[in-house]
Amino acid sequence: MADKRPFLTDIQTLRKRARSHIMEGAVTPGYKADRATVVKLLNEALATEIVCVLRYKRHYFMASGINADAVAQEFLQHANEEQQHADQIAARIVQLGGEPNFNPEGLLTRSHAEYVEGESLVEMIKEDLVAERIAIDSYREIIDYLGNDDPTTRRMMEGILAMEEEHADDLVGLLAEMDK
C-alpha cells in the first residue's frame, strides 16, 4: 500500500513558513538540530583548526635539516588548508546565527588538538599527525551527531574530514621517507 502523502509540502505552506521569522536567514523551521549545540561544536572545531594553523606555521618556519625544504612546504600547504577550514567553519557559525569565537584566550581549552612544538623534524611531523588523528576522530563524532538534522553542516564537516585524512596520510608518508 503506497503512502498517499505528497512528496513536498504544499507551496502555500512553504511560502508562509519562508515569510515567518525571516531574519533567521538560512535557519528555517525545518532545521532540526539544536543550534546552540551545533554552534558550540563548530566553535570547538574552529579552535582546533586555528591551533593547527599556528602549529603548522611554526613547523614551517622551524623546519631544518636535510629533508627540511620538502617537509616545510608540506607544513605550509597544510597550514593554508587548515585556515580555509577555519574560514568555512566561521562562516557556517554565522549562517546559524552564532558568533565565531576567535578570542585567543581559552583557545587551547576549546581546541580538541594540542599545540606541541616538537624539537626535531620527525617530532614535528609526529605531533602534526597526532593532531590530525584527533581532528579525524572528533570531526567524525560531530558528523555522527549532526546526522540528518543539519545536512549542510554535516557535508561541510565531511569535506573537512576528508582533507584531514589526506593530511594524516601525507604525514605518514613523510615519516616513512624520513626512515629511509
Tab-separated table of C-alpha atoms in Angstrom:
chain	number	residue	atom	x	y	z
A	1	MET	CA	0.000	0.000	0.000
A	2	ALA	CA	1.610	3.273	-1.138
A	3	ASP	CA	1.823	6.311	1.101
A	4	LYS	CA	-0.612	8.969	-0.193
A	5	ARG	CA	1.204	11.937	1.375
A	6	PRO	CA	2.600	14.449	-1.106
A	7	PHE	CA	6.343	14.422	-1.542
A	8	LEU	CA	6.676	18.144	-0.845
A	9	THR	CA	4.845	20.479	1.493
A	10	ASP	CA	2.257	22.436	-0.478
A	11	ILE	CA	3.550	25.662	-1.993
A	12	GLN	CA	1.336	27.968	0.073
A	13	THR	CA	2.637	26.445	3.321
A	14	LEU	CA	6.258	26.735	2.139
A	15	ARG	CA	5.707	30.381	1.217
A	16	LYS	CA	4.070	31.156	4.553
A	17	ARG	CA	6.874	29.464	6.519
A	18	ALA	CA	9.524	31.313	4.481
A	19	ARG	CA	7.993	34.657	5.463
A	20	SER	CA	7.779	33.889	9.175
A	21	HIS	CA	10.930	34.620	11.179
A	22	ILE	CA	12.553	35.978	8.021
A	23	MET	CA	15.526	37.433	9.925
A	24	GLU	CA	16.707	33.932	10.843
A	25	GLY	CA	18.086	33.667	7.309
A	26	ALA	CA	19.100	30.132	6.386
A	27	VAL	CA	17.658	28.642	9.587
A	28	THR	CA	14.082	27.752	8.728
A	29	PRO	CA	11.514	25.903	10.850
A	30	GLY	CA	12.679	22.715	9.082
A	31	TYR	CA	16.089	22.950	10.795
A	32	LYS	CA	16.117	20.047	13.255
A	33	ALA	CA	19.442	20.319	15.098
A	34	ASP	CA	19.964	22.100	18.401
A	35	ARG	CA	21.521	25.303	17.096
A	36	ALA	CA	23.289	26.186	20.338
A	37	THR	CA	24.951	22.764	20.461
A	38	VAL	CA	25.961	22.912	16.801
A	39	VAL	CA	27.464	26.393	17.254
A	40	LYS	CA	29.364	25.160	20.348
A	41	LEU	CA	30.733	22.147	18.426
A	42	LEU	CA	31.672	24.337	15.481
A	43	ASN	CA	33.465	26.812	17.749
A	44	GLU	CA	35.465	23.890	19.153
A	45	ALA	CA	36.279	22.786	15.589
A	46	LEU	CA	37.214	26.402	14.767
A	47	ALA	CA	39.612	26.496	17.732
A	48	THR	CA	41.054	23.146	16.631
A	49	GLU	CA	41.706	24.486	13.134
A	50	ILE	CA	43.285	27.704	14.444
A	51	VAL	CA	45.617	25.757	16.756
A	52	CYS	CA	46.564	23.525	13.816
A	53	VAL	CA	47.289	26.575	11.635
A	54	LEU	CA	49.550	28.012	14.323
A	55	ARG	CA	51.386	24.727	14.903
A	56	TYR	CA	51.880	24.088	11.165
A	57	LYS	CA	53.119	27.663	10.664
A	58	ARG	CA	55.666	27.253	13.472
A	59	HIS	CA	56.787	23.961	11.996
A	60	TYR	CA	57.070	25.575	8.551
A	61	PHE	CA	59.399	28.255	9.879
A	62	MET	CA	61.332	25.980	12.246
A	63	ALA	CA	61.910	23.057	9.867
A	64	SER	CA	65.607	22.382	9.430
A	65	GLY	CA	67.792	19.555	8.264
A	66	ILE	CA	68.422	17.560	5.135
A	67	ASN	CA	64.741	16.980	4.265
A	68	ALA	CA	63.542	20.310	5.586
A	69	ASP	CA	62.569	22.067	2.350
A	70	ALA	CA	60.076	19.465	1.138
A	71	VAL	CA	58.652	18.926	4.621
A	72	ALA	CA	58.367	22.667	5.249
A	73	GLN	CA	56.383	23.066	2.024
A	74	GLU	CA	54.020	20.314	3.203
A	75	PHE	CA	53.619	22.119	6.545
A	76	LEU	CA	52.809	25.374	4.735
A	77	GLN	CA	50.266	23.697	2.469
A	78	HIS	CA	48.571	22.094	5.475
A	79	ALA	CA	48.555	25.420	7.356
A	80	ASN	CA	46.825	27.111	4.426
A	81	GLU	CA	44.249	24.331	4.128
A	82	GLU	CA	43.560	24.422	7.873
A	83	GLN	CA	42.995	28.192	7.552
A	84	GLN	CA	40.446	27.522	4.790
A	85	HIS	CA	38.689	25.075	7.116
A	86	ALA	CA	38.627	27.693	9.880
A	87	ASP	CA	37.088	30.212	7.475
A	88	GLN	CA	34.419	27.726	6.331
A	89	ILE	CA	33.531	26.868	9.907
A	90	ALA	CA	33.359	30.537	10.958
A	91	ALA	CA	31.080	31.337	8.015
A	92	ARG	CA	28.755	28.445	8.919
A	93	ILE	CA	28.595	29.588	12.551
A	94	VAL	CA	27.400	33.000	11.338
A	95	GLN	CA	24.832	31.370	8.993
A	96	LEU	CA	23.445	29.559	12.021
A	97	GLY	CA	23.060	32.858	13.880
A	98	GLY	CA	26.079	32.297	16.124
A	99	GLU	CA	29.324	34.135	16.622
A	100	PRO	CA	32.676	32.552	15.730
A	101	ASN	CA	34.973	32.625	18.747
A	102	PHE	CA	38.387	33.869	17.629
A	103	ASN	CA	39.352	35.008	21.122
A	104	PRO	CA	42.900	33.776	21.789
A	105	GLU	CA	42.064	33.499	25.496
A	106	GLY	CA	40.963	29.915	26.055
A	107	LEU	CA	41.853	28.864	22.511
A	108	LEU	CA	43.690	25.744	23.701
A	109	THR	CA	40.878	24.747	26.053
A	110	ARG	CA	38.338	24.976	23.208
A	111	SER	CA	40.585	23.121	20.761
A	112	HIS	CA	40.491	19.349	20.522
A	113	ALA	CA	44.100	19.309	19.280
A	114	GLU	CA	47.096	20.349	21.347
A	115	TYR	CA	49.821	22.789	20.451
A	116	VAL	CA	53.071	20.828	20.742
A	117	GLU	CA	56.073	22.408	19.085
A	118	GLY	CA	58.378	19.422	18.605
A	119	GLU	CA	62.136	19.763	18.622
A	120	SER	CA	63.192	17.806	15.532
A	121	LEU	CA	61.625	17.495	12.103
A	122	VAL	CA	60.443	13.966	12.931
A	123	GLU	CA	58.882	15.156	16.214
A	124	MET	CA	57.103	17.984	14.351
A	125	ILE	CA	55.681	15.537	11.827
A	126	LYS	CA	54.574	13.172	14.602
A	127	GLU	CA	52.876	15.973	16.569
A	128	ASP	CA	51.057	17.125	13.435
A	129	LEU	CA	49.984	13.545	12.755
A	130	VAL	CA	48.640	13.174	16.303
A	131	ALA	CA	46.675	16.408	15.876
A	132	GLU	CA	45.242	15.222	12.552
A	133	ARG	CA	44.189	11.932	14.141
A	134	ILE	CA	42.453	13.838	16.955
A	135	ALA	CA	40.650	16.027	14.407
A	136	ILE	CA	39.635	12.963	12.375
A	137	ASP	CA	38.011	11.281	15.372
A	138	SER	CA	36.355	14.405	16.762
A	139	TYR	CA	35.044	15.512	13.355
A	140	ARG	CA	33.675	12.033	12.719
A	141	GLU	CA	31.793	12.295	16.028
A	142	ILE	CA	30.432	15.726	15.063
A	143	ILE	CA	29.269	14.293	11.724
A	144	ASP	CA	27.561	11.397	13.519
A	145	TYR	CA	25.893	13.836	15.936
A	146	LEU	CA	24.578	16.012	13.099
A	147	GLY	CA	23.131	13.073	11.168
A	148	ASN	CA	20.243	14.344	9.055
A	149	ASP	CA	19.376	17.185	11.450
A	150	ASP	CA	21.803	19.619	9.763
A	151	PRO	CA	22.884	18.235	6.378
A	152	THR	CA	24.669	21.436	5.339
A	153	THR	CA	26.983	21.456	8.357
A	154	ARG	CA	27.404	17.692	8.087
A	155	ARG	CA	28.535	17.952	4.442
A	156	MET	CA	30.928	20.777	5.290
A	157	MET	CA	32.432	18.708	8.109
A	158	GLU	CA	32.631	15.637	5.835
A	159	GLY	CA	34.686	17.688	3.363
A	160	ILE	CA	36.963	18.927	6.126
A	161	LEU	CA	37.275	15.373	7.498
A	162	ALA	CA	38.343	14.115	4.067
A	163	MET	CA	41.099	16.757	3.962
A	164	GLU	CA	42.247	15.879	7.499
A	165	GLU	CA	42.511	12.240	6.412
A	166	GLU	CA	44.636	13.346	3.432
A	167	HIS	CA	46.860	15.346	5.791
A	168	ALA	CA	47.326	12.292	8.039
A	169	ASP	CA	48.214	10.194	5.004
A	170	ASP	CA	50.708	12.845	3.825
A	171	LEU	CA	52.356	12.914	7.254
A	172	VAL	CA	52.632	9.119	7.431
A	173	GLY	CA	54.319	9.280	4.018
A	174	LEU	CA	56.764	11.912	5.297
A	175	LEU	CA	57.608	9.735	8.288
A	176	ALA	CA	58.200	6.765	6.010
A	177	GLU	CA	60.552	8.880	3.871
A	178	MET	CA	62.436	10.003	6.988
A	179	ASP	CA	63.020	6.353	7.963
A	180	LYS	CA	64.734	5.542	4.642
